[in-house]
XYZ file of C-alpha atoms in Angstrom:
348
model
C -18.473 -88.581 30.972
C -14.995 -87.122 30.629
C -13.958 -85.910 27.171
C -10.328 -86.111 26.053
C -9.024 -82.966 24.359
C -6.075 -82.028 22.189
C -5.245 -78.345 21.715
C -3.034 -77.280 18.827
C -1.243 -73.948 18.827
C -0.968 -74.362 22.588
C 2.009 -72.020 22.962
C 0.071 -69.038 21.521
C -2.314 -66.588 23.143
C -5.562 -68.133 21.910
C -4.365 -71.660 22.625
C -3.226 -70.645 26.087
C -6.567 -69.042 26.896
C -8.445 -72.126 25.696
C -6.242 -74.235 27.960
C -6.824 -71.897 30.918
C -10.579 -72.244 30.582
C -10.561 -75.978 29.908
C -8.263 -76.631 32.873
C -11.178 -75.697 35.153
C -13.757 -77.737 33.208
C -14.910 -80.787 35.203
C -15.870 -82.757 32.088
C -12.600 -82.238 30.216
C -9.245 -84.007 30.324
C -6.534 -82.046 28.529
C -4.509 -84.920 27.198
C -2.409 -83.426 24.401
C -0.957 -80.018 23.546
C 0.854 -79.300 20.301
C 2.905 -76.553 18.705
C 5.140 -75.989 15.701
C 8.531 -74.448 16.410
C 8.121 -74.949 20.169
C 7.444 -78.691 19.987
C 9.474 -80.742 22.435
C 9.424 -78.075 25.129
C 7.396 -78.004 28.370
C 4.096 -76.186 28.013
C 4.832 -74.042 31.082
C 7.898 -72.594 29.395
C 5.485 -70.755 27.101
C 2.404 -70.619 29.357
C 3.959 -70.156 32.815
C 0.613 -69.119 34.310
C -0.881 -72.586 33.625
C 0.646 -74.315 36.645
C -1.932 -77.117 36.740
C -0.741 -78.189 33.272
C 2.974 -78.237 34.091
C 3.126 -81.958 33.360
C 2.366 -81.474 29.658
C 4.966 -81.269 26.902
C 4.319 -79.658 23.547
C 4.205 -82.198 20.738
C 4.369 -81.722 16.984
C 1.155 -80.578 15.338
C 0.429 -83.535 13.088
C -2.781 -85.390 12.224
C -1.433 -88.487 13.948
C -0.864 -86.643 17.240
C -4.233 -84.875 17.129
C -6.242 -87.973 16.196
C -7.762 -90.259 18.797
C -9.296 -87.557 21.007
C -12.948 -86.768 21.638
C -12.351 -83.070 20.947
C -9.653 -81.277 18.966
C -9.245 -77.504 19.194
C -7.248 -75.891 16.395
C -5.732 -72.585 17.561
C -3.559 -72.088 14.496
C -2.781 -69.102 12.265
C -5.275 -68.375 9.528
C -4.928 -70.718 6.576
C -3.415 -73.604 8.541
C -6.440 -75.340 10.096
C -8.027 -76.519 6.875
C -5.234 -79.012 6.189
C -6.390 -81.079 9.175
C -10.080 -81.248 8.242
C -9.954 -84.514 6.314
C -7.412 -86.096 8.649
C -9.692 -85.499 11.647
C -12.821 -86.871 10.002
C -13.237 -89.461 12.775
C -12.915 -86.936 15.609
C -16.374 -86.390 17.152
C -15.927 -82.636 17.718
C -13.442 -80.242 16.102
C -13.331 -76.541 16.957
C -11.373 -74.122 14.787
C -10.274 -70.887 16.469
C -8.842 -69.622 13.182
C -10.657 -68.190 10.185
C -10.500 -71.207 7.862
C -14.084 -72.350 8.422
C -15.916 -69.078 9.169
C -16.865 -67.724 5.755
C -19.541 -69.144 3.478
C -18.500 -67.133 0.395
C -15.363 -68.330 -1.379
C -15.032 -64.997 -3.204
C -14.853 -63.179 0.124
C -12.243 -65.657 1.328
C -10.166 -65.046 -1.788
C -10.441 -61.280 -1.386
C -9.550 -61.024 2.309
C -7.432 -64.130 2.986
C -6.433 -66.030 -0.131
C -5.292 -69.628 -0.379
C -7.461 -72.734 -0.266
C -11.111 -72.202 0.648
C -12.729 -74.600 3.122
C -16.405 -75.119 3.865
C -17.994 -73.081 6.625
C -18.656 -74.755 9.963
C -21.300 -73.891 12.535
C -20.524 -70.396 13.773
C -19.641 -70.239 17.455
C -21.494 -67.152 18.737
C -24.462 -68.629 20.624
C -26.274 -65.366 21.437
C -26.194 -64.002 17.904
C -29.731 -63.355 16.589
C -30.466 -65.276 13.388
C -33.619 -66.029 11.418
C -36.082 -67.728 13.757
C -34.020 -67.567 16.952
C -30.341 -67.488 17.875
C -27.185 -69.208 16.733
C -27.430 -71.316 19.900
C -30.011 -73.628 18.299
C -27.649 -74.345 15.412
C -24.860 -75.326 17.801
C -26.816 -78.085 19.536
C -25.198 -81.358 18.531
C -22.724 -79.684 16.180
C -19.611 -81.673 15.325
C -17.667 -78.875 13.621
C -17.548 -75.358 15.118
C -15.860 -72.200 13.856
C -14.996 -69.905 16.756
C -15.443 -66.259 15.786
C -13.057 -63.478 15.005
C -12.954 -61.285 18.108
C -13.599 -57.970 16.349
C -16.214 -59.568 14.122
C -18.272 -61.039 16.950
C -18.038 -57.773 18.922
C -19.513 -55.740 16.080
C -22.038 -58.414 15.075
C -23.351 -58.743 18.638
C -23.563 -54.948 18.794
C -25.714 -54.611 15.679
C -27.628 -57.860 15.132
C -30.556 -57.076 17.471
C -31.240 -53.818 15.670
C -30.968 -55.487 12.277
C -33.243 -58.373 13.296
C -35.876 -55.965 14.637
C -35.641 -53.656 11.627
C -34.879 -50.567 13.718
C -31.552 -49.698 12.060
C -30.299 -49.384 8.493
C -27.421 -51.774 7.804
C -26.329 -49.950 4.645
C -24.390 -47.257 6.523
C -22.550 -48.803 9.492
C -19.522 -47.101 11.008
C -17.433 -48.821 13.683
C -14.193 -47.835 15.376
C -12.535 -50.335 17.701
C -9.836 -49.877 20.312
C -8.089 -53.251 20.500
C -5.261 -54.808 22.479
C -2.283 -56.339 20.636
C -2.923 -59.889 21.917
C -5.534 -60.136 19.163
C -2.672 -60.185 16.650
C -1.167 -63.324 18.157
C 2.129 -64.056 19.865
C 4.500 -63.890 16.903
C 7.259 -61.314 17.209
C 6.311 -58.211 15.201
C 7.999 -54.829 15.403
C 4.735 -52.853 15.500
C 3.614 -54.849 18.559
C 6.717 -54.248 20.658
C 6.083 -52.394 23.919
C 8.375 -49.558 22.831
C 6.190 -49.077 19.742
C 2.724 -49.171 21.348
C 3.164 -47.756 24.860
C 1.930 -44.175 24.930
C 0.510 -44.435 21.431
C -2.650 -45.341 19.509
C -2.185 -46.729 16.005
C -4.844 -47.396 13.367
C -4.380 -50.395 11.101
C -6.215 -52.168 8.273
C -7.863 -48.846 7.396
C -10.198 -48.365 4.454
C -12.145 -51.608 4.254
C -9.204 -53.998 4.343
C -9.666 -55.743 7.698
C -10.330 -59.477 7.377
C -13.255 -59.456 9.825
C -15.460 -57.296 7.582
C -16.960 -60.184 5.543
C -17.566 -62.122 8.760
C -19.581 -59.203 10.167
C -21.590 -58.871 6.971
C -22.295 -62.595 7.002
C -23.606 -62.427 10.572
C -25.837 -59.445 9.853
C -27.313 -61.112 6.777
C -28.060 -64.131 8.976
C -29.773 -61.756 11.400
C -32.070 -60.541 8.631
C -30.319 -57.597 6.981
C -32.060 -56.594 3.760
C -30.079 -55.119 0.876
C -26.430 -54.161 0.988
C -24.587 -54.375 4.296
C -21.960 -51.621 4.140
C -19.451 -51.231 6.953
C -16.743 -48.642 7.551
C -14.455 -50.533 9.938
C -11.436 -48.932 11.617
C -9.467 -50.795 14.302
C -7.011 -48.891 16.476
C -4.220 -50.618 18.379
C -3.998 -49.271 21.949
C -1.614 -50.067 24.820
C -3.625 -52.654 26.739
C -2.675 -56.313 26.507
C -6.228 -57.536 25.961
C -9.670 -56.124 25.389
C -11.879 -54.540 22.727
C -13.942 -51.372 23.009
C -16.061 -51.022 19.879
C -18.105 -47.904 19.167
C -20.555 -48.677 16.377
C -23.222 -46.480 14.829
C -25.963 -47.035 12.273
C -28.864 -44.920 10.956
C -32.244 -45.244 12.644
C -34.911 -46.738 10.373
C -37.787 -44.407 9.450
C -40.670 -44.155 11.905
C -38.950 -46.019 14.749
C -39.390 -44.759 18.310
C -36.750 -44.598 21.013
C -38.639 -47.226 22.994
C -38.648 -49.607 20.030
C -34.919 -49.168 19.563
C -34.001 -50.014 23.133
C -36.526 -52.854 23.202
C -34.751 -54.522 20.260
C -31.568 -55.014 22.290
C -33.328 -55.867 25.538
C -35.521 -58.447 23.811
C -32.468 -60.042 22.206
C -30.213 -60.149 25.261
C -32.456 -59.658 28.284
C -32.264 -63.331 29.246
C -28.643 -63.900 28.215
C -25.924 -64.565 30.766
C -22.857 -63.575 28.790
C -24.171 -60.660 26.724
C -25.611 -57.894 28.881
C -27.173 -54.527 28.013
C -26.361 -51.832 30.540
C -28.907 -49.422 31.952
C -29.731 -46.323 29.936
C -26.898 -43.792 30.126
C -24.302 -46.383 31.192
C -21.410 -47.501 28.988
C -18.847 -50.276 29.490
C -15.118 -50.265 30.110
C -12.715 -52.940 28.967
C -11.437 -53.153 32.550
C -14.771 -54.626 33.625
C -14.613 -57.670 31.332
C -10.982 -58.778 31.572
C -10.851 -62.529 32.123
C -14.625 -62.855 31.796
C -16.767 -64.442 29.112
C -18.905 -61.305 29.166
C -19.805 -58.771 26.500
C -21.210 -55.544 27.924
C -23.211 -53.201 25.687
C -24.168 -49.563 26.211
C -26.807 -48.037 23.935
C -27.406 -44.392 23.025
C -29.890 -42.831 20.620
C -28.463 -39.810 18.817
C -31.558 -38.187 17.307
C -29.774 -35.080 15.931
C -27.563 -37.405 13.879
C -30.404 -39.941 13.413
C -28.136 -42.766 14.518
C -28.006 -45.481 17.147
C -24.709 -45.713 19.018
C -23.650 -49.034 20.559
C -20.538 -49.231 22.725
C -19.382 -52.802 23.374
C -16.611 -54.090 25.613
C -15.252 -57.614 25.809
C -12.058 -59.544 26.398
C -10.807 -60.493 22.935
C -9.148 -63.670 24.229
C -12.158 -64.873 26.252
C -15.584 -63.889 24.883
C -13.869 -62.920 21.635
C -12.283 -66.334 21.029
C -11.583 -68.968 23.695
C -14.680 -68.361 25.808
C -16.892 -68.430 22.722
C -15.259 -71.729 21.739
C -15.811 -73.318 25.155
C -19.365 -71.979 25.413
C -20.172 -73.396 21.970
C -18.492 -76.689 22.901
C -20.701 -76.967 25.980
C -23.824 -76.429 23.894
C -22.749 -78.941 21.255
C -22.104 -81.592 23.910
C -25.321 -80.939 25.834
C -23.456 -79.647 28.898
C -24.477 -76.588 30.945
C -23.661 -73.666 28.685
C -21.716 -71.697 31.258
C -19.578 -74.543 32.576
C -15.973 -73.394 33.236
C -16.919 -69.828 32.249
C -17.517 -66.742 34.385
C -19.236 -63.390 34.046
C -16.853 -61.879 36.589
C -13.830 -59.933 35.448
C -10.560 -59.268 37.257
C -9.993 -55.889 38.938
C -8.127 -53.676 39.331
């Protein structure tokens, strides 16, 4: 069976990456692409690397244009996807790459986003440990999927095995992330200009203000965190177009051995294709995951500080967003999970 797809926000970074992946998917026909201010223009004017889709023209993002497809992917700015929920009620599968359907707590939505709150959809991080298994089981047959925030899924995947196994304390998490500016979208912003970021590293959303914090807490509670989940989260903008390198630490639970700590991550991800734990003493680079649907994790045990250190690298546009969406789509449709996805990055 071939599934017809419409992708909104197709002129942006996330929309473009979704299109790149879907263009190689044998079960998908990309029938419609939409945009807002760029409607009426050829797709390749804004995504010149997508040569196989040169025949497509960007249409207006309206319910009428998006309706009538088997799958609709909403790659819109936060707060804009929810308006299409009711209008797409007859669409068999809708995937939201924005934040509108990620959070279960309306108070958290009000605090970090504001505007109308919309119900949470099935979270699109298949490997994430949850009570009784992984998020993968919840995605089987899903009709509404919320793709993750890239920073949020990076940190959640880093910590969830330790939380689920009870080997770390989730009440004192510290994470610092080096992130590429593509995670902020394609809109023109002065702080994202090359002249502003080249040769510089710039922290932002410091002091508990980043919007992905409640999403991380939600994932860790689903993994079995007991008590308060407290996170000190500091992202740093660095001059690489894409990629995340997250260094996350948490206290070691009392009485836990080094072997038990490492076993928690190996048990969680040992059989996974797209989340891989590196050998002891090895740590990932963002260069090794560019273009891949792969998250690489390095684990260290810092006994003098009584903390576990997890270093995670992934491509924010692939495993962080578009790849997670396509992987979750495959699971929901009963297709091979890795179809149109690769573990291989691009080098140099």
